[in-house]
Structure formats: C-alpha cells, structure tokens
Coordinates of C-alpha atoms in Angstrom, one line a residue:
G24 CA 123.3 101.9 58.7
Y25 CA 126.3 100.3 57.2
A26 CA 129.8 101.5 56.2
A27 CA 131.6 99.8 53.3
H28 CA 135.3 100.7 52.9
L29 CA 136.5 99.5 49.5
K30 CA 140.1 98.6 48.7
Q31 CA 142.2 100.4 46.2
D32 CA 142.9 98.7 42.9
V33 CA 146.4 97.2 42.8
V34 CA 146.8 97.3 39.0
H35 CA 145.9 101.0 38.8
A36 CA 148.3 102.0 41.6
T37 CA 151.3 99.8 40.9
S38 CA 153.7 102.7 40.2
E39 CA 152.6 104.5 43.3
L40 CA 152.9 101.4 45.5
E41 CA 156.3 100.7 44.1
S42 CA 157.4 104.2 44.9
W43 CA 156.3 103.7 48.5
G44 CA 158.2 100.5 48.7
V45 CA 155.1 98.5 49.3
L46 CA 155.6 96.5 46.0
D47 CA 158.7 95.0 44.7
K48 CA 159.5 96.4 41.2
D49 CA 160.3 92.8 40.0
I50 CA 157.1 91.3 41.3
D51 CA 155.5 88.5 39.2
P52 CA 152.6 89.9 37.1
D53 CA 150.6 86.8 38.1
V54 CA 150.9 87.8 41.7
L55 CA 149.6 91.3 40.9
S56 CA 146.7 89.7 38.9
R57 CA 145.8 87.5 41.9
S58 CA 146.0 90.4 44.3
Q59 CA 143.7 92.4 42.0
D60 CA 141.2 89.6 41.8
K61 CA 141.1 89.5 45.6
V62 CA 140.4 93.3 45.7
I63 CA 137.7 92.9 43.1
R64 CA 135.9 90.2 45.0
F65 CA 136.2 92.1 48.3
N66 CA 134.8 95.3 46.8
E67 CA 132.0 93.5 45.0
R68 CA 131.0 91.8 48.3
E69 CA 131.1 95.1 50.1
L70 CA 129.0 96.9 47.5
I71 CA 126.4 94.1 47.4
L72 CA 126.2 94.0 51.2
A73 CA 125.8 97.8 51.4
L74 CA 123.0 97.9 48.8
K75 CA 121.3 94.9 50.5
M76 CA 121.5 96.7 53.9
A77 CA 120.1 99.8 52.4
D78 CA 117.2 97.9 50.9
E79 CA 116.4 95.7 53.9
Q80 CA 116.8 98.3 56.6
N81 CA 115.4 101.1 54.5
G82 CA 118.1 103.4 55.7
P83 CA 121.4 105.1 54.8
V84 CA 124.7 103.4 54.1
H85 CA 128.1 104.9 53.6
I86 CA 130.4 103.7 50.8
N87 CA 134.0 104.9 51.0
I88 CA 135.8 104.6 47.6
P89 CA 139.6 105.3 47.5
F90 CA 141.1 107.0 44.5
E91 CA 144.7 107.3 43.6
E92 CA 146.3 110.4 42.1
P93 CA 146.1 111.8 39.5
L94 CA 142.4 112.1 40.1
Y95 CA 141.4 113.6 36.8
G96 CA 142.2 111.1 34.1
L97 CA 139.7 108.8 32.4
T98 CA 140.1 105.1 31.7
D99 CA 138.9 103.4 28.5
K100 CA 137.2 100.6 30.4
S101 CA 136.2 99.6 33.9
G102 CA 138.6 97.7 35.9
Y103 CA 136.0 94.9 36.3
T104 CA 132.4 94.2 35.6
P105 CA 130.5 93.4 38.8
Q106 CA 128.2 90.5 38.8
T107 CA 124.5 91.3 39.1
R108 CA 122.9 89.5 42.1
A109 CA 119.3 89.7 43.1
I110 CA 118.7 91.4 46.4
K111 CA 115.8 89.8 48.2
N112 CA 113.5 92.0 50.3
A113 CA 113.4 91.1 54.0
T114 CA 109.6 91.0 53.8
G115 CA 106.9 88.5 54.0
E116 CA 103.1 88.3 54.3
A117 CA 101.5 87.9 57.7
R118 CA 101.1 84.2 58.3
E119 CA 97.8 82.8 57.2
S120 CA 97.5 81.0 60.5
S121 CA 97.7 84.4 62.3
L122 CA 95.3 86.1 59.9
E123 CA 92.3 84.5 61.5
K124 CA 93.4 85.7 64.9
L125 CA 93.9 89.2 63.6
T126 CA 90.5 89.2 62.0
E127 CA 88.9 88.1 65.3
T128 CA 90.5 90.9 67.2
W129 CA 89.5 93.4 64.5
N130 CA 85.9 92.3 64.4
T131 CA 85.5 92.5 68.2
S132 CA 87.2 95.9 68.8
A133 CA 84.7 98.7 69.1
K134 CA 87.4 101.3 69.3
K135 CA 90.0 101.1 66.5
L136 CA 92.5 103.9 66.1
I137 CA 94.6 104.1 63.0
I138 CA 97.6 106.6 62.9
I139 CA 99.3 107.3 59.6
G140 CA 102.9 108.4 59.9
V141 CA 105.3 109.2 57.0
L142 CA 103.9 107.7 53.8
S143 CA 104.6 108.1 50.1
P144 CA 101.8 109.6 48.0
G145 CA 99.4 107.0 46.6
S146 CA 100.4 104.3 49.0
L147 CA 96.8 103.4 49.9
S148 CA 94.0 102.6 47.5
K149 CA 90.7 104.6 47.5
E150 CA 88.8 101.5 48.4
I151 CA 90.8 101.0 51.6
I152 CA 90.6 104.7 52.6
E153 CA 86.8 104.6 52.1
S154 CA 86.4 101.4 54.1
W155 CA 88.0 103.1 57.1
A156 CA 86.2 106.4 56.6
N157 CA 82.8 104.7 56.7
D158 CA 83.4 102.4 59.6
P159 CA 81.9 103.8 62.9
S160 CA 84.4 101.9 65.0
I161 CA 87.5 103.4 63.2
A162 CA 89.1 106.8 63.8
V163 CA 91.9 107.7 61.5
L164 CA 94.6 110.3 62.5
T165 CA 96.8 111.5 59.8
E166 CA 100.0 113.5 60.0
T167 CA 101.1 116.1 57.4
T168 CA 103.7 113.7 56.1
S169 CA 101.2 110.9 55.6
N170 CA 100.1 112.4 52.2
L171 CA 96.6 111.1 53.0
A172 CA 93.4 113.1 53.3
H173 CA 89.7 112.4 53.7
P174 CA 86.9 114.6 55.2
N175 CA 86.4 111.9 57.9
F176 CA 90.1 111.8 58.9
I177 CA 91.6 113.9 61.6
N178 CA 94.7 115.8 60.4
S179 CA 95.4 118.1 63.3
I180 CA 96.1 115.7 66.2
D181 CA 97.7 118.2 68.5
S182 CA 94.6 120.5 68.2
I183 CA 92.6 117.8 69.9
I184 CA 95.0 116.3 72.4
A185 CA 96.6 119.5 73.6
P186 CA 93.4 121.3 74.6
A187 CA 92.1 118.1 76.3
E188 CA 95.3 117.9 78.4
L189 CA 94.6 121.4 79.8
A190 CA 91.0 120.6 80.8
E191 CA 90.2 119.6 84.4
Q192 CA 88.2 116.6 83.2
H193 CA 90.8 115.4 80.8
S194 CA 90.7 111.8 82.1
E195 CA 87.1 111.5 80.9
F196 CA 88.0 112.4 77.4
F197 CA 91.1 110.2 77.3
E198 CA 89.3 107.2 78.7
L199 CA 86.7 107.5 76.0
S200 CA 89.2 108.0 73.2
K201 CA 91.6 105.3 74.3
P202 CA 91.6 102.6 71.6
D203 CA 91.1 98.9 72.1
L204 CA 93.2 98.3 69.0
L205 CA 95.9 100.8 67.8
L206 CA 97.1 100.3 64.2
T207 CA 100.0 102.3 62.9
I208 CA 101.1 102.6 59.3
G209 CA 104.1 104.3 57.8
G210 CA 107.2 105.9 59.3
L211 CA 108.0 108.1 62.2
I212 CA 105.2 110.1 64.0
V213 CA 105.9 113.7 64.7
S214 CA 103.2 114.5 67.3
K215 CA 104.5 114.4 70.8
K216 CA 101.0 114.8 72.2
I217 CA 99.7 111.5 70.7
K218 CA 102.8 109.7 71.9
A219 CA 102.3 110.9 75.4
F220 CA 98.6 110.1 75.3
L221 CA 99.0 106.5 74.1
R222 CA 102.0 105.7 76.3
R223 CA 99.9 106.5 79.3
W224 CA 96.5 105.3 78.0
K225 CA 97.7 102.2 76.4
P226 CA 95.7 100.2 73.8
Q227 CA 95.0 96.6 74.5
Q228 CA 96.9 95.7 71.2
H229 CA 99.1 97.6 68.8
W230 CA 99.7 96.4 65.3
H231 CA 102.4 98.1 63.1
I232 CA 102.3 97.5 59.4
H233 CA 105.6 97.9 57.6
E234 CA 107.6 95.7 55.2
K235 CA 110.7 96.1 57.2
K236 CA 110.6 98.3 60.3
S237 CA 108.9 97.4 63.5
L238 CA 108.2 100.7 65.3
N239 CA 107.3 100.2 69.0
T240 CA 106.6 103.9 69.4
F241 CA 104.0 103.5 72.3
N242 CA 105.7 100.6 74.1
A243 CA 102.7 98.4 73.4
L244 CA 103.5 96.6 70.2
S245 CA 101.9 93.2 69.9
E246 CA 102.0 92.5 66.1
H247 CA 104.5 93.5 63.3
I248 CA 102.8 92.8 60.0
K249 CA 105.5 92.7 57.4
E250 CA 103.6 93.7 54.3
K251 CA 102.8 96.8 52.4
P252 CA 99.6 98.2 54.0
D253 CA 97.7 98.2 50.7
D254 CA 98.5 94.5 50.1
F255 CA 97.6 93.5 53.6
F256 CA 94.2 95.2 53.7
K257 CA 93.3 93.9 50.3
R258 CA 93.6 90.4 51.8
F259 CA 92.3 91.4 55.2
N260 CA 89.3 93.5 54.5
P261 CA 87.0 90.9 52.9
A262 CA 87.0 89.0 56.2
T263 CA 86.2 92.0 58.4
T264 CA 82.8 93.2 59.5
K265 CA 81.6 96.5 60.8
I266 CA 80.3 96.7 64.4
R267 CA 78.2 99.3 66.1
S268 CA 80.3 102.0 67.7
D269 CA 80.4 105.8 68.3
Y270 CA 84.2 105.9 68.3
S271 CA 84.6 107.6 64.9
D272 CA 82.0 110.2 65.9
L273 CA 83.9 110.9 69.2
W274 CA 87.0 111.9 67.3
Q275 CA 85.2 113.7 64.4
N276 CA 83.1 115.8 66.8
A277 CA 86.3 116.9 68.6
D278 CA 87.9 117.7 65.3
R279 CA 84.9 119.8 64.2
Q280 CA 84.9 121.8 67.4
Q281 CA 88.6 122.8 67.0
L282 CA 88.1 123.6 63.3
E283 CA 85.2 126.0 64.1
L284 CA 87.3 127.8 66.7
R285 CA 90.5 128.0 64.8
E286 CA 89.4 130.7 62.4
S287 CA 88.1 133.0 65.2
Y288 CA 91.4 132.7 67.1
L289 CA 93.4 133.5 63.9
Q290 CA 91.4 136.6 63.4
S291 CA 92.0 137.8 67.0
I292 CA 95.9 137.5 67.1
P293 CA 98.6 139.8 65.8
F294 CA 101.1 138.8 63.1
S295 CA 103.1 135.8 64.2
D296 CA 104.4 132.4 63.2
L297 CA 100.9 130.9 63.5
K298 CA 99.3 133.5 61.4
A299 CA 102.1 133.4 58.8
F300 CA 101.8 129.6 58.4
D301 CA 98.1 129.9 57.9
A302 CA 98.5 132.5 55.1
I303 CA 101.3 130.4 53.5
F304 CA 99.5 127.1 53.4
R305 CA 96.4 128.8 51.9
S306 CA 98.6 130.3 49.1
I307 CA 100.6 127.3 47.9
P308 CA 99.7 126.4 44.3
P309 CA 98.3 122.9 43.6
N310 CA 100.6 120.0 42.9
Y311 CA 103.7 121.5 44.4
Q312 CA 106.3 119.3 46.1
L313 CA 106.3 120.7 49.6
Q314 CA 109.5 120.1 51.7
L315 CA 109.2 120.9 55.4
A316 CA 112.2 121.6 57.6
N317 CA 112.4 120.0 61.0
S318 CA 111.6 121.5 64.4
S319 CA 108.9 124.2 64.5
T320 CA 108.1 124.1 60.8
I321 CA 106.9 120.5 60.7
R322 CA 105.0 120.9 64.0
Y323 CA 103.2 124.1 62.9
S324 CA 102.2 122.4 59.7
Q325 CA 100.3 119.8 61.7
L326 CA 97.8 122.4 62.9
F327 CA 96.5 123.3 59.4
D328 CA 94.7 121.8 56.4
L329 CA 96.9 121.4 53.3
D330 CA 95.8 121.0 49.8
P331 CA 95.5 117.2 49.1
S332 CA 97.3 117.7 45.7
L333 CA 100.5 118.7 47.5
R334 CA 103.2 116.0 48.0
V335 CA 104.6 116.6 51.4
F336 CA 108.0 115.5 52.7
C337 CA 110.2 116.2 55.7
N338 CA 113.7 115.1 56.4
R339 CA 112.7 113.4 59.7
G340 CA 115.2 111.4 61.7
T341 CA 116.0 112.3 65.3
S342 CA 114.2 115.7 64.9
G343 CA 117.5 117.4 64.1
I344 CA 117.7 120.3 61.6
D345 CA 120.6 118.7 59.7
G346 CA 120.2 118.5 56.0
S347 CA 116.7 119.7 55.4
T348 CA 117.8 122.2 52.7
S349 CA 120.1 119.7 51.0
T350 CA 117.2 117.2 50.9
A351 CA 114.8 119.7 49.4
V352 CA 117.3 120.8 46.7
G353 CA 118.1 117.2 45.8
A354 CA 114.5 116.2 45.7
S355 CA 113.5 119.2 43.6
L356 CA 115.9 118.0 40.8
Y357 CA 113.8 114.9 40.2
S358 CA 110.4 116.4 40.7
E359 CA 108.0 116.9 37.8
S360 CA 106.4 119.8 39.7
S361 CA 107.8 122.9 41.4
T362 CA 109.3 122.6 44.9
L363 CA 108.7 124.8 48.0
L364 CA 110.9 124.5 51.0
I365 CA 109.5 126.0 54.2
S366 CA 112.2 126.4 56.8
G367 CA 113.0 128.0 60.1
D368 CA 115.8 130.5 60.1
L369 CA 118.3 128.3 62.0
S370 CA 117.5 125.3 59.9
L371 CA 118.2 127.2 56.7
L372 CA 121.4 128.7 58.1
Y373 CA 122.6 125.4 59.4
D374 CA 122.5 123.9 55.9
I375 CA 123.0 127.0 53.8
N376 CA 125.8 125.3 51.7
A377 CA 123.1 123.3 50.0
L378 CA 122.5 126.4 47.9
W379 CA 126.0 126.8 46.5
N380 CA 125.6 124.2 43.7
E381 CA 124.7 125.2 40.1
Y382 CA 121.8 122.8 39.8
V383 CA 119.1 124.7 41.7
R384 CA 116.1 125.0 39.5
T385 CA 114.5 128.3 38.6
D386 CA 111.1 127.0 40.0
F387 CA 112.7 126.2 43.4
R388 CA 111.2 128.3 46.2
I389 CA 112.2 128.9 49.8
I390 CA 110.1 130.5 52.6
V391 CA 112.1 131.1 55.7
I392 CA 110.3 132.0 58.9
N393 CA 112.8 134.3 60.6
N394 CA 112.0 134.7 64.3
E395 CA 115.7 135.5 64.9
G396 CA 116.5 132.2 66.6
G397 CA 115.3 128.8 67.7
G398 CA 111.8 129.9 68.6
I399 CA 110.6 126.3 69.4
F400 CA 112.7 126.4 72.6
R401 CA 110.4 129.2 73.9
I402 CA 107.5 126.8 73.6
L403 CA 109.1 124.3 75.9
P404 CA 108.9 124.7 79.7
G405 CA 111.8 126.5 81.4
K406 CA 113.2 129.9 82.2
K407 CA 113.4 131.9 79.0
E408 CA 114.5 135.3 80.0
S409 CA 118.2 134.7 80.6
D410 CA 121.5 135.2 78.7
N411 CA 122.2 131.5 78.8
F412 CA 118.8 130.7 77.2
A413 CA 119.2 133.3 74.5
R414 CA 122.7 132.3 73.6
Y415 CA 122.8 128.6 73.9
F416 CA 119.2 127.5 73.3
E417 CA 117.4 130.1 71.3
T418 CA 120.7 131.1 69.5
I419 CA 119.8 134.7 68.6
H420 CA 121.4 135.8 65.3
R421 CA 121.4 138.8 63.0
A422 CA 122.0 137.0 59.7
S423 CA 120.8 138.8 56.5
F424 CA 118.8 136.6 54.3
E425 CA 118.7 139.3 51.6
K426 CA 122.5 139.1 51.4
I427 CA 122.4 135.3 51.4
S428 CA 119.9 135.4 48.5
D429 CA 122.1 137.7 46.6
A430 CA 125.1 135.5 47.2
Y431 CA 123.4 132.4 45.9
G432 CA 121.5 134.0 43.0
F433 CA 118.0 133.9 44.5
E434 CA 115.4 136.6 43.9
F435 CA 114.6 138.0 47.3
F436 CA 111.2 138.8 48.9
S437 CA 110.5 140.0 52.4
A438 CA 107.4 140.4 54.7
A439 CA 107.1 141.6 58.2
S440 CA 103.3 141.9 58.5
Q441 CA 100.1 140.2 57.3
E442 CA 99.7 142.8 54.6
D443 CA 103.3 142.4 53.4
L444 CA 102.9 138.7 53.3
Q445 CA 99.7 138.7 51.3
D446 CA 101.2 141.2 48.9
A447 CA 104.4 139.2 48.4
L448 CA 103.0 135.6 48.0
P449 CA 101.5 136.0 44.5
G450 CA 104.7 137.3 42.9
F451 CA 106.8 134.9 44.9
F452 CA 105.0 131.9 43.3
E453 CA 105.1 133.3 39.7
R454 CA 107.5 131.8 37.2
G455 CA 110.8 133.5 37.0
E456 CA 114.3 133.3 35.7
R457 CA 115.8 132.6 39.1
P458 CA 114.9 130.6 42.2
K459 CA 113.2 132.7 44.9
L460 CA 113.5 133.2 48.7
L461 CA 110.8 134.8 50.8
E462 CA 111.8 135.9 54.3
V463 CA 108.9 136.2 56.7
K464 CA 109.9 138.1 59.9
T465 CA 107.9 137.3 63.0
P466 CA 108.1 138.5 66.6
R467 CA 110.7 136.5 68.5
T468 CA 109.2 136.9 72.0
L469 CA 105.5 136.6 71.0
N470 CA 105.2 133.5 68.9
D471 CA 105.3 131.0 71.8
Q472 CA 102.6 132.9 73.7
I473 CA 100.3 132.9 70.7
L474 CA 100.8 129.2 70.1
L475 CA 100.3 128.1 73.7
G476 CA 97.4 130.6 73.9
Y477 CA 95.8 128.8 71.0
F478 CA 95.6 125.5 72.9
E479 CA 94.3 127.3 76.0
F480 CA 91.7 129.1 73.9
L481 CA 90.5 125.8 72.4
S482 CA 90.5 124.1 75.8
S483 CA 88.5 126.9 77.5
A484 CA 86.0 127.1 74.7
I485 CA 85.4 123.4 74.2
Y486 CA 85.5 122.1 77.8
S487 CA 83.8 125.0 79.5
N488 CA 80.9 124.7 77.1
N489 CA 80.8 120.9 77.7
S490 CA 80.7 121.1 81.4

C-alpha cells in the first residue's frame, strides 16, 4: 500500500495562518502565489503516485486530504486543475524467447494441475476452459471465488484432500495426485488443505499467471507470467499438444466419490452449520451477487456446488473478518442484480456500523449464521472446554439480531431448524420495501463435530472400499 499526505492550500487558509502567526500579514502576494504553486505541484505528484501505486500493485492506498475550517462552504471553482498523466501498467507479455521453453515443459508434463483462486466473472474464454476440460493430462481445481465452473472441474478441494489425509494409505494418493507442473491463476487461495498438500508434495515447476502479483503460495514458484490469463493462453494454446494421461481421471473419480457420499451424510445429520449452508446455497435465486464473509463462511462455501450464474466475492486479505459487511454494502450499490451477504455472527457484529448509512438498497439481503461465537475455532485442534477458550477465542455473545435489524430498518426473519429455514427462505428472497436479514441459529457445540465427522465419513467410505 501507499499513504499520500497532501498539503493544505496556502491561499485558502491565509487568514487562519495569519492568526496563528505563521504568515506575516504584510507578506508579498507573489510569495503566497509561489508557495501555493509548490503545494499544488506536491499534491499533484502525491495523487498521481498514489493512483499509480494502486494500479500497479493492485492494492489499497490511503490519501489524507486536509481541510480548513469552516468545512461547509462551497467554492466557485477548483483551486487548480490537475494535469492528466497516463499511468502505465506494470505488465508485459511473457518473453517470446521463454515461450518455447514453457511450451516444451507443458507438452512433456503428464500431470498438470491448474488451481484457480480469486477471479472476476468472465475472465477466461469458453475456448480456453474447454481446452482444459478435455485434456486428460490436466486437472482443474476451482475455488468458490474463482467464478469458474465446468462439469470436469473440481470445486470442492477440501472434500478430496481432507479425507485422503485421514486415510492410512494417504501417501499413495498424494504421490499419484502430485503434479509435474502446477499452474495457478488469480488471487489468494482459501483452501488450507491444498496449500499443505503442495508444500509437502512439491511440483517440479510452478507457474503463476498474473499481470502484477507473483504469488509463491507453495514455495515452489519457477515462473511468473505477467499477462492476463486469457491473453496468455490465446497465444500459448496453439503451440501445445495433448498427451496420454490418466491424471484428469484421477481427480475426477475422487470428486465423483465425494459427491455421491455428500448427500447421504447430509441426510443423516441434525440441523447444523453444514446442513444450513446446504439449504441456503440451494435456494439463492439466479444471477445474485453473492458476498461471503471471511472465516467459516468462505470455508463452508467451498464444500458445495453454487449456481454458475452467481457472481461470488469475498473480502479476502489476511483471513480477518474486518470489513466484510462494508464491502458487501458498497458493492451492492453498483450491482445490476440483488446482493446477498452470508456472514458469521461475529463477522457481522464486528462491522455492524456498515448498516447505519441511508444507501442500503431494498434488495440487499443478509443471512447471518449465528452459532453464538467464533465456531471456526472449535474446528481447530486444542482444548475447547475451558473458560479461556470460550471467552478469548470463541467469544460467546448474546447479541440480538432481531433488535439490530429493527435498529437499522431491516425486515427480520429467523430460523432455528431445518423446517424453519425451508419455510423462511422463499419469503426472505421475495421483493420488499426494506432490506432483509435472516438469522439462522445453529448449535454452538455440535457444528465442529459434524464438519470433522463429514471428512471422517468420506475417508472411511472411500478408502475402506478401495483397500
């Protein structure tokens, strides 16, 4: 990031500066004019630099603009007109001299794994997607935030890796599934399981394609291709050839096994986070903008199939819950479609001031999964039945989302069972005169057991049958 601190205009604050004794009352107007010119040039440079940094680094910048009192008056014209300067992208195509080398590696790698992280909808053409989907040497793993779907792609990474980790013969599966060539596209990857797998079972090469960022997520990066993925593959694909391989089948067979077992597990468990998310994702109307809060929300979403028409976003950074609600409200204002934010209770409470403004659209929807604390910490290893855990990690609370909804003008819905949820969802998504909030209450001390039990169930069913 970058912080730009602009200087205050001298000509606008002359009286105030004189009262402070900073300026002589009899100062030459030419001196004031020259001082103002220096301020203008400094501020202009800072603004251009801040915008350039935001563009090149694809990240946030802070611009601090000082105002003198009185704050409320208007001026007839701007103090100055900034010059427009072109900001060049810090990008460039992969060198043609290296393209031949990349092609040779691609055409001789029988096990190519492509992982798609955060990606804007429509970033990849259908031709490129189909070329991957129909190549037996390529397995494509997508995350919820990739906004990419195909029947031959795997979109529930943890449902394959986590059960394999629990199996006695896990080394056999990981050795077979370890790629010769790993290719990553897009932004940050959520799945901790795939990170752990590939950091231990390293690929021979790792290419990352991004115009600006070079993400060495797996400590094996060998090539940073500074292009938009679509542009690169349009040039690259004509030189590639398909080779015989069963690598795609290996991953797709594992995916089919977990999909067949998922439904039977969901039918066998009581109402919980896992069951609630399943019902919610089945009910979201087409073409919604879906905003997912951090922590358990984004991780649960990775276990399910989402309607490909949804545009999915998550305020990912360092996995913190800061600002998820603010991001969702802001994004909803510029969305042609309705917006749904799914959030954990602590995430929503942490950023509840995002709802105070008067611009929240009537088609804005919030579903809060209320397990009365930070339920994700129960999933992590450690002693959970202690006062310290409940107070400082889980952070148990008794906040009333009904009263919060009333305070911010939201229509309130509530569900504490599967039947309640199924009854509430249709009316929740109907058009209305106010934004709506649906609180889904789930059992605090049961959710972690059900989620971990899911992976154990998959592992037992898949690997016991295979032995």
